[in-house]
mmCIF file of C-alpha atoms in Angstrom:
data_model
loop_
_atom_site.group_PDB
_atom_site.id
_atom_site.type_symbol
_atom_site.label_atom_id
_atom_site.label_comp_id
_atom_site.label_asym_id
_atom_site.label_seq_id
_atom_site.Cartn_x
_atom_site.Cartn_y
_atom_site.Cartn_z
ATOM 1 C CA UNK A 1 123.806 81.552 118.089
ATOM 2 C CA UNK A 2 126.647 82.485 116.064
ATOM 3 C CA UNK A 3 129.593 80.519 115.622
ATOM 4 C CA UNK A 4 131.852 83.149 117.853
ATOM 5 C CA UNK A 5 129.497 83.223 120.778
ATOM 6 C CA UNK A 6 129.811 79.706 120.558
ATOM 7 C CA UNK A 7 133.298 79.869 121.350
ATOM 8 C CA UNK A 8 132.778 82.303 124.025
ATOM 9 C CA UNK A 9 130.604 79.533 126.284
ATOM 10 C CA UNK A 10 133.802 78.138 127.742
ATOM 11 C CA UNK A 11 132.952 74.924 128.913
ATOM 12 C CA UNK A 12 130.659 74.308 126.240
ATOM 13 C CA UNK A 13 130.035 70.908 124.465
ATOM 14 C CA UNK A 14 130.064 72.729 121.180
ATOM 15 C CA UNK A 15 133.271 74.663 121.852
ATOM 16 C CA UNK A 16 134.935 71.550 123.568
ATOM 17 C CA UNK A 17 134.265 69.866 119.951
ATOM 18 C CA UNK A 18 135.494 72.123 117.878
ATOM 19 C CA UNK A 19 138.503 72.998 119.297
ATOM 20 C CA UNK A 20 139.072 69.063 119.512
ATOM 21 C CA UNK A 21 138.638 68.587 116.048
ATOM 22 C CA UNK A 22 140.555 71.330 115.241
ATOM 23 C CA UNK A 23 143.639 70.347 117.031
ATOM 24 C CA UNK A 24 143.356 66.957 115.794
ATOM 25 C CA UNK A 25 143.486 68.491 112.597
ATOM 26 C CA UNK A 26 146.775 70.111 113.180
ATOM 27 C CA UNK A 27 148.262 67.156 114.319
ATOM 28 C CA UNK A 28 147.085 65.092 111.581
ATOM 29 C CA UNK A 29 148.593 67.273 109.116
ATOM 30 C CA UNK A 30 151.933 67.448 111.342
ATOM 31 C CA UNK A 31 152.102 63.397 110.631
ATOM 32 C CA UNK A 32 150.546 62.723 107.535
ATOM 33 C CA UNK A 33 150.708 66.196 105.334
ATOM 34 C CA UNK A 34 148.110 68.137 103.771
ATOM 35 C CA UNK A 35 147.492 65.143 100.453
ATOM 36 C CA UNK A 36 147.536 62.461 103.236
ATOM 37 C CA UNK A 37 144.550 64.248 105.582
ATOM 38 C CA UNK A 38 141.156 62.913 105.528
ATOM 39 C CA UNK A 39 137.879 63.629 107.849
ATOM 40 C CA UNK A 40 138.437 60.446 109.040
ATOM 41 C CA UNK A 41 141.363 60.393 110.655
ATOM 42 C CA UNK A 42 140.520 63.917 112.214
ATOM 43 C CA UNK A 43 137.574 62.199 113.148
ATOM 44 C CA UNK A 44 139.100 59.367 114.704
ATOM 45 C CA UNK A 45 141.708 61.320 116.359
ATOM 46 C CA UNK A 46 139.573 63.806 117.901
ATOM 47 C CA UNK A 47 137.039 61.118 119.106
ATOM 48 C CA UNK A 48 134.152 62.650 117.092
ATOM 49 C CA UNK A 49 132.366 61.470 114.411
ATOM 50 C CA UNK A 50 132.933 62.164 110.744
ATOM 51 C CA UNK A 51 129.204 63.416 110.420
ATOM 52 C CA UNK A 52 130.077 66.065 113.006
ATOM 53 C CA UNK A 53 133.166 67.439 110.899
ATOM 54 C CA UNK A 54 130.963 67.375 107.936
ATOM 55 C CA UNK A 55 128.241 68.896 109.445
ATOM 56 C CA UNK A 56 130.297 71.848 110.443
ATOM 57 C CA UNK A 57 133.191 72.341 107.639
ATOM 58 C CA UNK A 58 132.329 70.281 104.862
ATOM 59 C CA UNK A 59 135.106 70.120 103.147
ATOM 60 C CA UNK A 60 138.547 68.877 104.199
ATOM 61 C CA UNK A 61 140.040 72.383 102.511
ATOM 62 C CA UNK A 62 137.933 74.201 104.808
ATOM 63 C CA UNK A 63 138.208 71.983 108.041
ATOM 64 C CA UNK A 64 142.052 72.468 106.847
ATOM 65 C CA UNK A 65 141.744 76.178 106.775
ATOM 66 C CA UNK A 66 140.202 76.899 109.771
ATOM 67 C CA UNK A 67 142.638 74.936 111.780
ATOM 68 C CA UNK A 68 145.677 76.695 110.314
ATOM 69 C CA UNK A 69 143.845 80.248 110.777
ATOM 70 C CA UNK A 70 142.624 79.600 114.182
ATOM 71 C CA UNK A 71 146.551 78.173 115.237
ATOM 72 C CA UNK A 72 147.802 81.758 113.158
ATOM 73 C CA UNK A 73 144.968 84.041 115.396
ATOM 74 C CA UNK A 74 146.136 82.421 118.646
ATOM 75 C CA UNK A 75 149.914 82.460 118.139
ATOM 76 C CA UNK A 76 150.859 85.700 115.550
ATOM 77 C CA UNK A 77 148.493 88.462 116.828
ATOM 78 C CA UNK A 78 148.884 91.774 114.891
ATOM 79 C CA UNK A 79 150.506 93.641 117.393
ATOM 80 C CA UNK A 80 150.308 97.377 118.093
ATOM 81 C CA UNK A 81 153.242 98.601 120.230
ATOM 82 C CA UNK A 82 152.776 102.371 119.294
ATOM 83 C CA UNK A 83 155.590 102.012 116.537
ATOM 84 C CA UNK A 84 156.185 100.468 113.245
ATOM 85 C CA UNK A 85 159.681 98.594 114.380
ATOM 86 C CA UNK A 86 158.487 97.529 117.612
ATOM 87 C CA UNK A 87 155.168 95.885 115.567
ATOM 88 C CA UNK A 88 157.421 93.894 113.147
ATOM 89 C CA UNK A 89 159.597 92.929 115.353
ATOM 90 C CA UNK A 90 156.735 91.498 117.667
ATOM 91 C CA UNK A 91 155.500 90.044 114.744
ATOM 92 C CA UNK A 92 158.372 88.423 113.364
ATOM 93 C CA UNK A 93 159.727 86.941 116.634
ATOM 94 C CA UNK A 94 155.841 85.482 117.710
ATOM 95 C CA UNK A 95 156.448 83.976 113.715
ATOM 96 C CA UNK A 96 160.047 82.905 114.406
ATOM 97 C CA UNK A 97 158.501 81.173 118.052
ATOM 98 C CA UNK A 98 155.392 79.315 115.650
ATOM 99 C CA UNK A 99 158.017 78.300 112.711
ATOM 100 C CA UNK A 100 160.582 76.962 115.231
ATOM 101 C CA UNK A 101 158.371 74.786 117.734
ATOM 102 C CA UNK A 102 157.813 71.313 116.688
ATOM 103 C CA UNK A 103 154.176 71.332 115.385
ATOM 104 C CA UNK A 104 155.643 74.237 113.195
ATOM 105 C CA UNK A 105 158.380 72.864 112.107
ATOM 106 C CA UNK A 106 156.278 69.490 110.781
ATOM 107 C CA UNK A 107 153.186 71.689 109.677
ATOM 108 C CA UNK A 108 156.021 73.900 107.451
ATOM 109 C CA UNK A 109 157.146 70.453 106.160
ATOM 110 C CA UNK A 110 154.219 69.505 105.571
ATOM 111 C CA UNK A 111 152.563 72.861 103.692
ATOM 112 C CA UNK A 112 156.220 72.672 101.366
ATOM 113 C CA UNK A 113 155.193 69.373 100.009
ATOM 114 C CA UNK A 114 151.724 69.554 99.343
ATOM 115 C CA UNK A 115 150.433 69.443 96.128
ATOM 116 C CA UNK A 116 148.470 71.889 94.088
ATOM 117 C CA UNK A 117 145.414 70.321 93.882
ATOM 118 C CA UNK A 118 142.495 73.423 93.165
ATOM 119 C CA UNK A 119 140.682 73.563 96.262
ATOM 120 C CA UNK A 120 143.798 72.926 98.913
ATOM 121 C CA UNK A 121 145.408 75.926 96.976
ATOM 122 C CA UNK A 122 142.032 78.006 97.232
ATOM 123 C CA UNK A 123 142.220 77.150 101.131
ATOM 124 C CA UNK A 124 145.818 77.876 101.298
ATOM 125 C CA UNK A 125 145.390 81.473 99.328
ATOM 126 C CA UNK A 126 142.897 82.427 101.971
ATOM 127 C CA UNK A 127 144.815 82.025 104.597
ATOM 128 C CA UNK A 128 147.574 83.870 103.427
ATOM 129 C CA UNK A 129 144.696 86.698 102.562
ATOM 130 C CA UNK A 130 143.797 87.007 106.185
ATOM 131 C CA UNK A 131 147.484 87.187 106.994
ATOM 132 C CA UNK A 132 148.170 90.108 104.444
ATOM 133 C CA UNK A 133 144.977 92.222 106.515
ATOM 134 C CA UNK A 134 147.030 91.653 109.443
ATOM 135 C CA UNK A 135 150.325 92.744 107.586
ATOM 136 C CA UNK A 136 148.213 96.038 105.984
ATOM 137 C CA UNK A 137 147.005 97.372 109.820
ATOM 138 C CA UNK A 138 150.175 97.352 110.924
ATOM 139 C CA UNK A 139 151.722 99.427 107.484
ATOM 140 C CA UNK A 140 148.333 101.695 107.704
ATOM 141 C CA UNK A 141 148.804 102.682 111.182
ATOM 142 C CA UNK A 142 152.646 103.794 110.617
ATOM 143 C CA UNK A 143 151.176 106.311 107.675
ATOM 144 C CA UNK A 144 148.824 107.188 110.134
ATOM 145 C CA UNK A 145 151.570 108.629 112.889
ATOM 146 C CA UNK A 146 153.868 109.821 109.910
ATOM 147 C CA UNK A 147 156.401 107.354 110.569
ATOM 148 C CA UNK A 148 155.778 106.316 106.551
ATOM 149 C CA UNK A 149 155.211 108.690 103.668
ATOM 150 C CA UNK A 150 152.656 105.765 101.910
ATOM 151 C CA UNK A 151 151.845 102.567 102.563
ATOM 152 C CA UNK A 152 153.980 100.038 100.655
ATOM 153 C CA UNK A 153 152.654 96.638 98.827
ATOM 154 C CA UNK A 154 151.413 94.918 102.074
ATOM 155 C CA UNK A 155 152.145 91.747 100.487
ATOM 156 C CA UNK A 156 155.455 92.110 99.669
ATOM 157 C CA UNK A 157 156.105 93.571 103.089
ATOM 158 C CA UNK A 158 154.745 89.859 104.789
ATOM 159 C CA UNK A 159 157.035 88.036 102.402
ATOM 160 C CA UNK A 160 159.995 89.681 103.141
ATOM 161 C CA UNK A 161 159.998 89.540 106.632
ATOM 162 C CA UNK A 162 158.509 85.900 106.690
ATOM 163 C CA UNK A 163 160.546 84.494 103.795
ATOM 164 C CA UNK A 164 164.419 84.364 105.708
ATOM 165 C CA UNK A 165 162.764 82.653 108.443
ATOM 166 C CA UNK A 166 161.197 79.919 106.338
ATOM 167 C CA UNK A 167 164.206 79.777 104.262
ATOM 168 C CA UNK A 168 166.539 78.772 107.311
ATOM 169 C CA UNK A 169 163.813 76.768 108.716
ATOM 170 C CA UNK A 170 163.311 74.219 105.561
ATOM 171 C CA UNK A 171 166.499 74.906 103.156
ATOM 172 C CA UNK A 172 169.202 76.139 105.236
ATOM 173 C CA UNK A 173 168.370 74.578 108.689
ATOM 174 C CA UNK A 174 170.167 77.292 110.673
ATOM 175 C CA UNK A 175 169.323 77.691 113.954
ATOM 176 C CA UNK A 176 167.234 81.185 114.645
ATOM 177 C CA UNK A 177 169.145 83.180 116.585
ATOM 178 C CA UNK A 178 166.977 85.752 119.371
ATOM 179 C CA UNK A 179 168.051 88.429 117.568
ATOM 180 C CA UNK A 180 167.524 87.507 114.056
ATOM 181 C CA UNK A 181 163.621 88.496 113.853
ATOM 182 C CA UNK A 182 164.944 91.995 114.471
ATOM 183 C CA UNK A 183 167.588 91.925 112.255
ATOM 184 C CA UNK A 184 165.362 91.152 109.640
ATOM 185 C CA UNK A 185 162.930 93.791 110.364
ATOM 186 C CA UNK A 186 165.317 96.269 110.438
ATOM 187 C CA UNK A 187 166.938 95.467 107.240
ATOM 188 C CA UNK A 188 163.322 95.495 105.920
ATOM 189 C CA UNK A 189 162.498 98.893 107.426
ATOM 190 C CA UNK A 190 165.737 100.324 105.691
ATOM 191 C CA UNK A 191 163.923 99.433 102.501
ATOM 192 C CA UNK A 192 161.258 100.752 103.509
ATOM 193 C CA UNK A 193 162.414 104.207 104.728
ATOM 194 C CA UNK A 194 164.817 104.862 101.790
ATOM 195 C CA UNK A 195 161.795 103.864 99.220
ATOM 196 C CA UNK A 196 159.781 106.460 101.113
ATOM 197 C CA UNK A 197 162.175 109.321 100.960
ATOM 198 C CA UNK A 198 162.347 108.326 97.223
ATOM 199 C CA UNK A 199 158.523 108.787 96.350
ATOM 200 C CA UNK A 200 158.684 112.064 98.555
ATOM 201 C CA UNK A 201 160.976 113.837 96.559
#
């Protein structure tokens, strides 16, 4: 059985675990950041033994990863409203709503001050990989209607609509406003318009 019909037995001994495990993971990093972390405190907090989280992840980096993606899947779906400005701006308030709760706010904390040891950054890249796919749809499917000319560097797409909201979140500690996910986005999409009309012509 494979690991996502597994999580499709609701109910399930083997689904009730993981997601345990994986929630304790979240809110061990929350208290303790990503250097402080170890299997056995998941473990411990989850009420599982370390051989289990092992057995299934094992690494820390990957038991690490998987939390963080699975939290990222569940609360900043790639949206598809039928328009390029109504995606964003789904997607940058459901980011706004994870950055601003309090398990965001300590897991943003926490991810700032981590060190860069090899495999936690290898982990950390990843994630941010599976987060640029989700950026790309949404850029592909505006070329798609004709709303964009090309698709622009995905990547530098999700850090400039992500990047204001971390930087009020952990430098500035403004508060973030309701409208200032689409204020962003359509700053953003001015960019992205005007460098448009400029490879067009």
């Amino acid at each position: 059985m494979t690991d996502s019909e597994v999580r499709r037995r609701t109910g399930g001994r083997s689904a009730r675990v993981r997601q345990a495990v994986l929630d304790a993971t979240l809110e061990v990093l929350a208290d303790n950041g990503f250097d402080q972390l170890s299997i056995g405190a998941v473990a411990t907090r989850a009420g599982v033994h370390e051989s289990s989280i092992y057995r299934r992840w094992k690494t820390r980096e990957r038991l690490i990863f998987d939390a963080m993606l699975e939290h990222s899947a569940e609360n900043l779906p790639v949206p598809d409203t039928g328009s390029l400005r109504t995606d964003l701006i789904a997607f940058n308030r459901s980011m706004v709503a994870i950055v601003d709760s309090p398990l965001g706010t300590m897991l943003g904390r926490a991810m700032a001050s981590a060190s860069d040891n090899p495999e936690l950054s290898e982990s950390r890249a990843e994630f941010w990989r599976v987060r640029l796919d989700g950026a790309r749809v949404m850029l592909d499917r505006a070329v798609e209607r004709g709303e964009l000319e090309t698709a622009p560097d995905p990547w530098l797409v999700l850090e400039i609509l992500t990047a204001p909201i971390h930087f009020r979140k952990l430098l500035t500690r403004e508060p973030l406003s309701g409208d200032y996910a689409e204020r962003v986005v359509d700053l953003v999409l001015t960019g992205l318009v005007s460098a448009g009309e400029r490879t067009s012509e």
